[in-house]
Coordinates of C-alpha atoms in Angstrom, one line a residue:
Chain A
X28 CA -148.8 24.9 -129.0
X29 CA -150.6 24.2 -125.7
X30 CA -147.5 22.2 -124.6
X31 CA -147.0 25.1 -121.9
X32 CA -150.4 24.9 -120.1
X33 CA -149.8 21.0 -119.9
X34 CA -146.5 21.4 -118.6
X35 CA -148.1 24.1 -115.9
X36 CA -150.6 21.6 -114.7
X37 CA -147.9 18.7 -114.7
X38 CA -145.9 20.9 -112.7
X39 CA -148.9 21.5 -110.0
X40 CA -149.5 18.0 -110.1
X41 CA -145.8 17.0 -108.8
X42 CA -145.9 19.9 -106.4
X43 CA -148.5 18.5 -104.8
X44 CA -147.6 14.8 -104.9
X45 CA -144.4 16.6 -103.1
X46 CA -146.1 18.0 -100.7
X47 CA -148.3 15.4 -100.0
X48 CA -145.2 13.0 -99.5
X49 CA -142.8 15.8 -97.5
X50 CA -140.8 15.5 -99.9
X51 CA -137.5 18.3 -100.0
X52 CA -137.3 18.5 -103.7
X53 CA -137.6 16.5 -106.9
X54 CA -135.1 14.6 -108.4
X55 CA -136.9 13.4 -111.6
X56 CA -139.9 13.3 -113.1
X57 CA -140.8 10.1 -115.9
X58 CA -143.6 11.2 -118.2
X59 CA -144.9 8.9 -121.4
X60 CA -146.5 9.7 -124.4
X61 CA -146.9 8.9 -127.5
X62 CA -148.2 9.5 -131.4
X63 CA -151.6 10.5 -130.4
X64 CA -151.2 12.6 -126.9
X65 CA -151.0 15.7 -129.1
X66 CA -148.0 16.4 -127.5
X67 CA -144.1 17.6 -129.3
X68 CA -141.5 15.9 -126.7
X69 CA -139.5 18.8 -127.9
X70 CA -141.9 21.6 -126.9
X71 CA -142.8 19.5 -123.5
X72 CA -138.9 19.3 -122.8
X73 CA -138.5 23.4 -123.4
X74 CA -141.6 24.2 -122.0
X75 CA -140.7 22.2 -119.0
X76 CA -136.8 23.9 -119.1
X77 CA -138.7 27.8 -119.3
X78 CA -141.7 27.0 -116.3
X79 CA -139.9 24.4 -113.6
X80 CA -137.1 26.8 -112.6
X81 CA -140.0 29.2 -111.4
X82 CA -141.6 26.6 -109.1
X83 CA -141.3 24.2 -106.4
X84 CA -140.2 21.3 -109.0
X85 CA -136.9 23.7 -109.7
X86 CA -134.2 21.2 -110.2
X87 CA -135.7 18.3 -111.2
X88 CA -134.9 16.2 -114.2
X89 CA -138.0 15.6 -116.9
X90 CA -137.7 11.9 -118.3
X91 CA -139.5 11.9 -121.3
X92 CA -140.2 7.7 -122.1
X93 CA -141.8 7.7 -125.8
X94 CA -144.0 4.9 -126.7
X95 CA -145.2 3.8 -130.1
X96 CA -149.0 3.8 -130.8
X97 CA -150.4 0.4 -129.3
X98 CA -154.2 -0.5 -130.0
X99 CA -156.2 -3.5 -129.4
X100 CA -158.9 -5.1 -131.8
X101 CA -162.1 -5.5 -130.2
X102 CA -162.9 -8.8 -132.7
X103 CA -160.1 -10.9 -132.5
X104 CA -158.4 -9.5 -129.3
X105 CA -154.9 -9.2 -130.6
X106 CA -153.1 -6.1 -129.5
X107 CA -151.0 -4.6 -132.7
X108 CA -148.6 -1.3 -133.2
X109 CA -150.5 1.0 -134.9
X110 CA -148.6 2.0 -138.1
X111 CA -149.1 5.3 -139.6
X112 CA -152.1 5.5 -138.4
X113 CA -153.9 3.5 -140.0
X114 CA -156.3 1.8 -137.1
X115 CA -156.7 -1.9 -138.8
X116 CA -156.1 -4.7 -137.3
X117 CA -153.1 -6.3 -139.0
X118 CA -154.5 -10.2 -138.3
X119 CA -158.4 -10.1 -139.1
X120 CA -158.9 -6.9 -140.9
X121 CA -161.1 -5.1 -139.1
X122 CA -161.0 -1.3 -138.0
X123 CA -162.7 -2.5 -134.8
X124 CA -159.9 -1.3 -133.0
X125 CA -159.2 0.5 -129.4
X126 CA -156.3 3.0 -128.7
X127 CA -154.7 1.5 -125.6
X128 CA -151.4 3.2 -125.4
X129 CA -149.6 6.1 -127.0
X130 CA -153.0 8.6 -126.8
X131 CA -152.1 10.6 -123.9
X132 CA -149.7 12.6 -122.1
X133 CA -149.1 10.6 -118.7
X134 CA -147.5 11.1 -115.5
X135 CA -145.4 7.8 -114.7
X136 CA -143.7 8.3 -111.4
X137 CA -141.7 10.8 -109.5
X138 CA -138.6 9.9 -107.8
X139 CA -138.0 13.0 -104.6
X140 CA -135.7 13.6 -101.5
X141 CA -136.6 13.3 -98.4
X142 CA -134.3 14.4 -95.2
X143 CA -136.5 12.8 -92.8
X144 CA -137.0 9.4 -92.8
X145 CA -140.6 8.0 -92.2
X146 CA -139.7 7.3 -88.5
X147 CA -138.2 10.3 -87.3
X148 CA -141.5 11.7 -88.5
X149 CA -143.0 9.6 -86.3
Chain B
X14 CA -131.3 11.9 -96.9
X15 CA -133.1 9.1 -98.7
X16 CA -134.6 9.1 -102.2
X17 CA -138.2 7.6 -102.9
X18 CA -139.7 6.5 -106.2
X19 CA -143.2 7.3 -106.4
X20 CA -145.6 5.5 -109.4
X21 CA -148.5 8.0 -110.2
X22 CA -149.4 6.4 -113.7
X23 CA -151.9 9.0 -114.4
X24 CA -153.2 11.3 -117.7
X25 CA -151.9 14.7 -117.2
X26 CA -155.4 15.6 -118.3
X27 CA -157.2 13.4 -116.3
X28 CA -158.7 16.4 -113.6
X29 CA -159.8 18.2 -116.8
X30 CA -161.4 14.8 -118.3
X31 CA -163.3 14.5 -114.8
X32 CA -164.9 17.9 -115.0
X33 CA -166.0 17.0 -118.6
X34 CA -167.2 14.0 -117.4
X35 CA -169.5 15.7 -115.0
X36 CA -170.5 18.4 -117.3
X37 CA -171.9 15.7 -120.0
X38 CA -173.5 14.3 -117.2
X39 CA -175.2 16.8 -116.1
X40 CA -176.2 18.0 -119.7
X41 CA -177.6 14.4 -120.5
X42 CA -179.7 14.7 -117.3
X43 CA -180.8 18.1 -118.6
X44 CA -181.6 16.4 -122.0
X45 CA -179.3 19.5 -123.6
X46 CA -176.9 17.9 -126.8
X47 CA -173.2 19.5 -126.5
X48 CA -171.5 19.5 -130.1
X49 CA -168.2 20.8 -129.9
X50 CA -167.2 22.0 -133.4
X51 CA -163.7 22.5 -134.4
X52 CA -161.8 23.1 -137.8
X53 CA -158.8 25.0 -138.9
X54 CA -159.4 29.1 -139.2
X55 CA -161.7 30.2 -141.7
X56 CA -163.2 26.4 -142.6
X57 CA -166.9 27.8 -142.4
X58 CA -167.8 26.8 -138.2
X59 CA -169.5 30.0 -137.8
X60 CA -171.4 29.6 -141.2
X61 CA -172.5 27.1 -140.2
X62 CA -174.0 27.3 -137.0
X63 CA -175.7 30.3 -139.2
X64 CA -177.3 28.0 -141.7
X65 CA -178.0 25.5 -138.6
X66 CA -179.8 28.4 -136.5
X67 CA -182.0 29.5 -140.0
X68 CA -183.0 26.3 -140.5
X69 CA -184.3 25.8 -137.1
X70 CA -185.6 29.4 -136.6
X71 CA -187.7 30.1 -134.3
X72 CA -187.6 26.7 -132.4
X73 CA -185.6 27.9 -129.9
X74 CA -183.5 24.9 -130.1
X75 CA -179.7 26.5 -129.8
X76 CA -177.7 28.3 -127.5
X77 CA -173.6 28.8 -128.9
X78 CA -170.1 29.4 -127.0
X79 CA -168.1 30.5 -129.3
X80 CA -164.2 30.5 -128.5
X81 CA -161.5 33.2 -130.0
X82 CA -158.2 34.4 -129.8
X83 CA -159.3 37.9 -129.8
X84 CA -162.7 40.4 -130.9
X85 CA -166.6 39.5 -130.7
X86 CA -166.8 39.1 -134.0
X87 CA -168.6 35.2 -134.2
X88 CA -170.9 36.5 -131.4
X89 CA -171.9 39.5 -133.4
X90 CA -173.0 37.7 -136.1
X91 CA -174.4 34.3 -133.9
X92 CA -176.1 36.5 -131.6
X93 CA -179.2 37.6 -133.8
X94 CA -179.6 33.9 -134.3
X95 CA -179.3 32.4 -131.3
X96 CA -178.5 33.2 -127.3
X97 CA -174.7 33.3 -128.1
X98 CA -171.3 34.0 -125.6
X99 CA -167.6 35.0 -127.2
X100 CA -165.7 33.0 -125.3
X101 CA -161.8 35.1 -125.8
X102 CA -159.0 32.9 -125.1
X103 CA -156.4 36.3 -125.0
X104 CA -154.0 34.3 -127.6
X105 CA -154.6 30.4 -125.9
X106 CA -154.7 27.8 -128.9
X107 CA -157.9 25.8 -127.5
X108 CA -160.8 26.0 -125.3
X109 CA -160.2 24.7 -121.8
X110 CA -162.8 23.7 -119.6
X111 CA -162.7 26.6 -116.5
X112 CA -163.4 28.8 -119.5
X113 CA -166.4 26.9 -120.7
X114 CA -167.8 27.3 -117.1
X115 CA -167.4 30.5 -116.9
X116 CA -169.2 30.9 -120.4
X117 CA -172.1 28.8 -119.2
X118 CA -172.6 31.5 -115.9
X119 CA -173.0 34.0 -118.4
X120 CA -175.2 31.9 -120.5
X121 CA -177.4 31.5 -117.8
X122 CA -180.2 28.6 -117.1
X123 CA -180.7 27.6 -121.1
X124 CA -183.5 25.7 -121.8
X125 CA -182.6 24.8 -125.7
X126 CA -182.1 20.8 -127.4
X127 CA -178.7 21.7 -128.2
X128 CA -175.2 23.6 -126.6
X129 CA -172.8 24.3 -129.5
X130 CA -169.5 25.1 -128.2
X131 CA -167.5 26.4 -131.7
X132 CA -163.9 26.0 -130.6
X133 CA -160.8 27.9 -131.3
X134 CA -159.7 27.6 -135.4
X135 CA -156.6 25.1 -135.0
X136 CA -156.7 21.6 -135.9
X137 CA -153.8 20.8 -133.4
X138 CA -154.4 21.4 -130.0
X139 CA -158.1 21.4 -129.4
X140 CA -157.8 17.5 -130.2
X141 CA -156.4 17.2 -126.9
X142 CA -159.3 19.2 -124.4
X143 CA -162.7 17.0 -124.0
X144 CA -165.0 19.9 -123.2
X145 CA -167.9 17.5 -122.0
X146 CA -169.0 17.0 -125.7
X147 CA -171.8 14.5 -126.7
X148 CA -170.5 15.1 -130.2
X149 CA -167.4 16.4 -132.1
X150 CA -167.7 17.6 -135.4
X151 CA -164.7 18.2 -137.6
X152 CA -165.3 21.0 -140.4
X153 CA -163.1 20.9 -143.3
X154 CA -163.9 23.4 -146.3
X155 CA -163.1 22.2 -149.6
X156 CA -160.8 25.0 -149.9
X157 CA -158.3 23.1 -147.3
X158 CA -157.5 20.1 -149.6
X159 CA -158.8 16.7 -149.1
X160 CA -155.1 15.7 -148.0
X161 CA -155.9 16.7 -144.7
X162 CA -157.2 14.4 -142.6
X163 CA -154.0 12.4 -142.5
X164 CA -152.1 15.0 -141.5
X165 CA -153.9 16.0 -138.4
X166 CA -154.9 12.6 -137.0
X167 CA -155.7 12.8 -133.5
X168 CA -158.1 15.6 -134.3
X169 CA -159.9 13.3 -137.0
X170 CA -159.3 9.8 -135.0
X171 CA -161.4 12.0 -131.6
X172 CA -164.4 13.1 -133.6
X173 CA -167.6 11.7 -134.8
X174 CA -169.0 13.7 -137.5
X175 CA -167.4 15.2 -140.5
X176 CA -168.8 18.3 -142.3
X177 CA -167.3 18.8 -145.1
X178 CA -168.3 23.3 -146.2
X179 CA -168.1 25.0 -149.4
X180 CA -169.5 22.7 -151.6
X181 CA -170.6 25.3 -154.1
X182 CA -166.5 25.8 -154.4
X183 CA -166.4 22.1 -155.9
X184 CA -166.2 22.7 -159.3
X185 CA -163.2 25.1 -158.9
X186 CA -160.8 23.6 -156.3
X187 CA -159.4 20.3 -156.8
X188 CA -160.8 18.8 -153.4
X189 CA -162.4 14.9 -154.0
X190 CA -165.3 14.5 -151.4
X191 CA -164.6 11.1 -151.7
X192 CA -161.1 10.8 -151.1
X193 CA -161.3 13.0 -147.8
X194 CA -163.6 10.8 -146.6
X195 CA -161.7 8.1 -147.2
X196 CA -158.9 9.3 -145.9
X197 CA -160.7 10.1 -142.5
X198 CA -162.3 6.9 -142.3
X199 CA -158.8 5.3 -142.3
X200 CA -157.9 7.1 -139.1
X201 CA -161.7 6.9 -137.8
X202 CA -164.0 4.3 -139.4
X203 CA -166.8 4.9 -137.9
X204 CA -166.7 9.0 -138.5
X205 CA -170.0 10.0 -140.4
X206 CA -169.8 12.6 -143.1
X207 CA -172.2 15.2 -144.3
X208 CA -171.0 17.8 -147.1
X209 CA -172.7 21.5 -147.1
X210 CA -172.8 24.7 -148.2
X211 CA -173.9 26.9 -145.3
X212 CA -174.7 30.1 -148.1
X213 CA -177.4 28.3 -150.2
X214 CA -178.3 25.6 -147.3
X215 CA -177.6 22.9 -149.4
X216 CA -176.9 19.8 -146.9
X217 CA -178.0 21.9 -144.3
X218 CA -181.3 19.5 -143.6
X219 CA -179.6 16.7 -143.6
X220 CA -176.7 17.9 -140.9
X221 CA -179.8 19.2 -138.8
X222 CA -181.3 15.8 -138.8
X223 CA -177.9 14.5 -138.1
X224 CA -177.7 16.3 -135.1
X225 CA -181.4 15.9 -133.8
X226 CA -180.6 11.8 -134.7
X227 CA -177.8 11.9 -132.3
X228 CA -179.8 14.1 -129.6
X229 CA -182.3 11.2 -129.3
X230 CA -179.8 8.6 -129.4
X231 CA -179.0 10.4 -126.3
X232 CA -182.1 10.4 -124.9
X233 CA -182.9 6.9 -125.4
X234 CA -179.7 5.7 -123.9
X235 CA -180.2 8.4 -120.9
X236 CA -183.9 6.5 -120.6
X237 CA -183.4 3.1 -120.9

């Protein structure tokens, strides 16, 4: 249930990537995550539907991309889906293997308005 | 008006990975071990940081955050042990790092081998919040089931030690040592495993050397 304090510090994070662009507002915001991020898209969605209204992302959209478990095996090289998690390589055998995608909660991109264009700031 | 797309490709976490980055830095350089212990509620953590502090008695080799929702009770019964702050969360699920911080100010300058940091009782969310751990230990009673492992994955597939408590429940609760193992070692092969029973001290030794093991492991690559 800590969906809510992750959602508060993705908030701050695009409130300050607006900021540090000029941005007006946000139009959307693409996150990813997957099996292992220890994140419910459903819980990030309404946690992000109670908290955004409240700050200076109000309005924006939340994109929520979700990506299957990906890991690489460190003995033959051959990157794999991780199925049920069960972290063997499905070519050699081995459980030598390294989580390369689908462990975390990340911040893809954010798409924002801006009523200035770069040279009328200049 | 124009729109802009702006790529940020980064962990939501990653601030909070930084600061425990620094802090297991700066712990290694201090030559103090953090072990960050979690479990669900009532698995035995406390127990056994109980049997961990008699067996080392006197050696003045452990100092203990210990998280909660609510009340002092783990620090009331850690403290006579070993220099011990309750760490209370107010409700959160999981330990975060600001509050680790402000544990270690109250801690003070701790000269001891090893930081234990005994987490909230959830085997969910904690998964998720690298405190600046040299070690995480996942405790799982034999009163939990041996099914378990593969049910809460990322908290098995982040750790590196398995303590399995209440083995003097064995004979009565249909929980296979074995088969838990296994099962965890499907998600995390390379998790070691260590059964106890923090009331009579029976694995108790072999956990402590476990620990003192990894301490110097940690040393040695500090040194090299």
């Amino acid at each position: 249930m800590h969906e809510a304090s992750l959602v508060r510090t993705l908030l701050h994070k695009v409130s300050d990537l607006l900021t540090e662009h000029q941005g007006d507002c946000v139009e959307t915001i693409t996150v990813e995550l997957g099996p292992l991020s220890g994140v419910e898209p459903l819980l990030v969605q309404s946690a992000f539907e109670q908290l955004a209204p409240q700050s200076p992302v109000a309005g924006a959209q939340l994109v929520i991309n979700e990506v299957a478990l990906g890991a690489k095996c460190r003995q033959c090289h051959v990157d794999f889906e991780v199925q049920r998690f069960k972290f063997l390589c499905p070519t050699c055998g081995s459980n030598d293997v390294q989580v390369v995608r689908g462990d975390e909660f990340r911040l893809l991109s954010i798409t924002i308005k801006q009523s200035l264009t770069d040279q009328a700031r200049v | 008006m124009s729109t802009q797309t702006i790529p940020v490709g980064q962990d939501i976490l990653s601030p909070a990975k930084q600061a425990a980055q620094e802090l297991r830095a700066e712990f290694t350089r201090r030559g103090i071990f953090i072990v960050n212990i979690v479990s669900s509620p009532g698995a035995g953590k406390t127990s056994l940081l109980e049997a961990t502090a008699r067996h080392w008695v006197n050696q003045n080799k452990m100092s203990v955050l210990v998280g909660d929702l609510a009340t002092d009770r783990d620090a009331q019964r850690l403290s006579p042990l070993a220099p011990t702050v309750q760490l209370t969360t107010g409700g959160a699920c999981h330990l975060e790092m600001p509050l680790i911080k402000k544990g270690l100010g109250e801690l003070g300058e701790i000269e001891t081998n090893f930081l234990f940091i005994e987490n909230i009782g959830n085997l969910v969310c904690p998964a998720s919040h690298d405190l600046g751990e040299h070690l995480r230990v996942v405790v799982l009673s034999t009163t939990e089931g041996d099914d378990k492992p593969g049910k809460y994955p990322k908290m098995f597939r982040t750790s590196q030690v398995l303590v399995i408590t209440k083995s003097d429940l064995l004979p009565y609760v249909p929980f296979s040592v074995e088969a838990a193992v296994a099962d965890a070692r499907l998600i995390q092969p390379n998790l070691q495993a260590v059964t106890v029973c923090a009331r009579s001290g029976e694995g108790i030794p072999e956990w402590c050397r476990l620990l003192d093991n990894a301490r110097e492991q940690m040393l040695a690559t500090r040194d090299a």
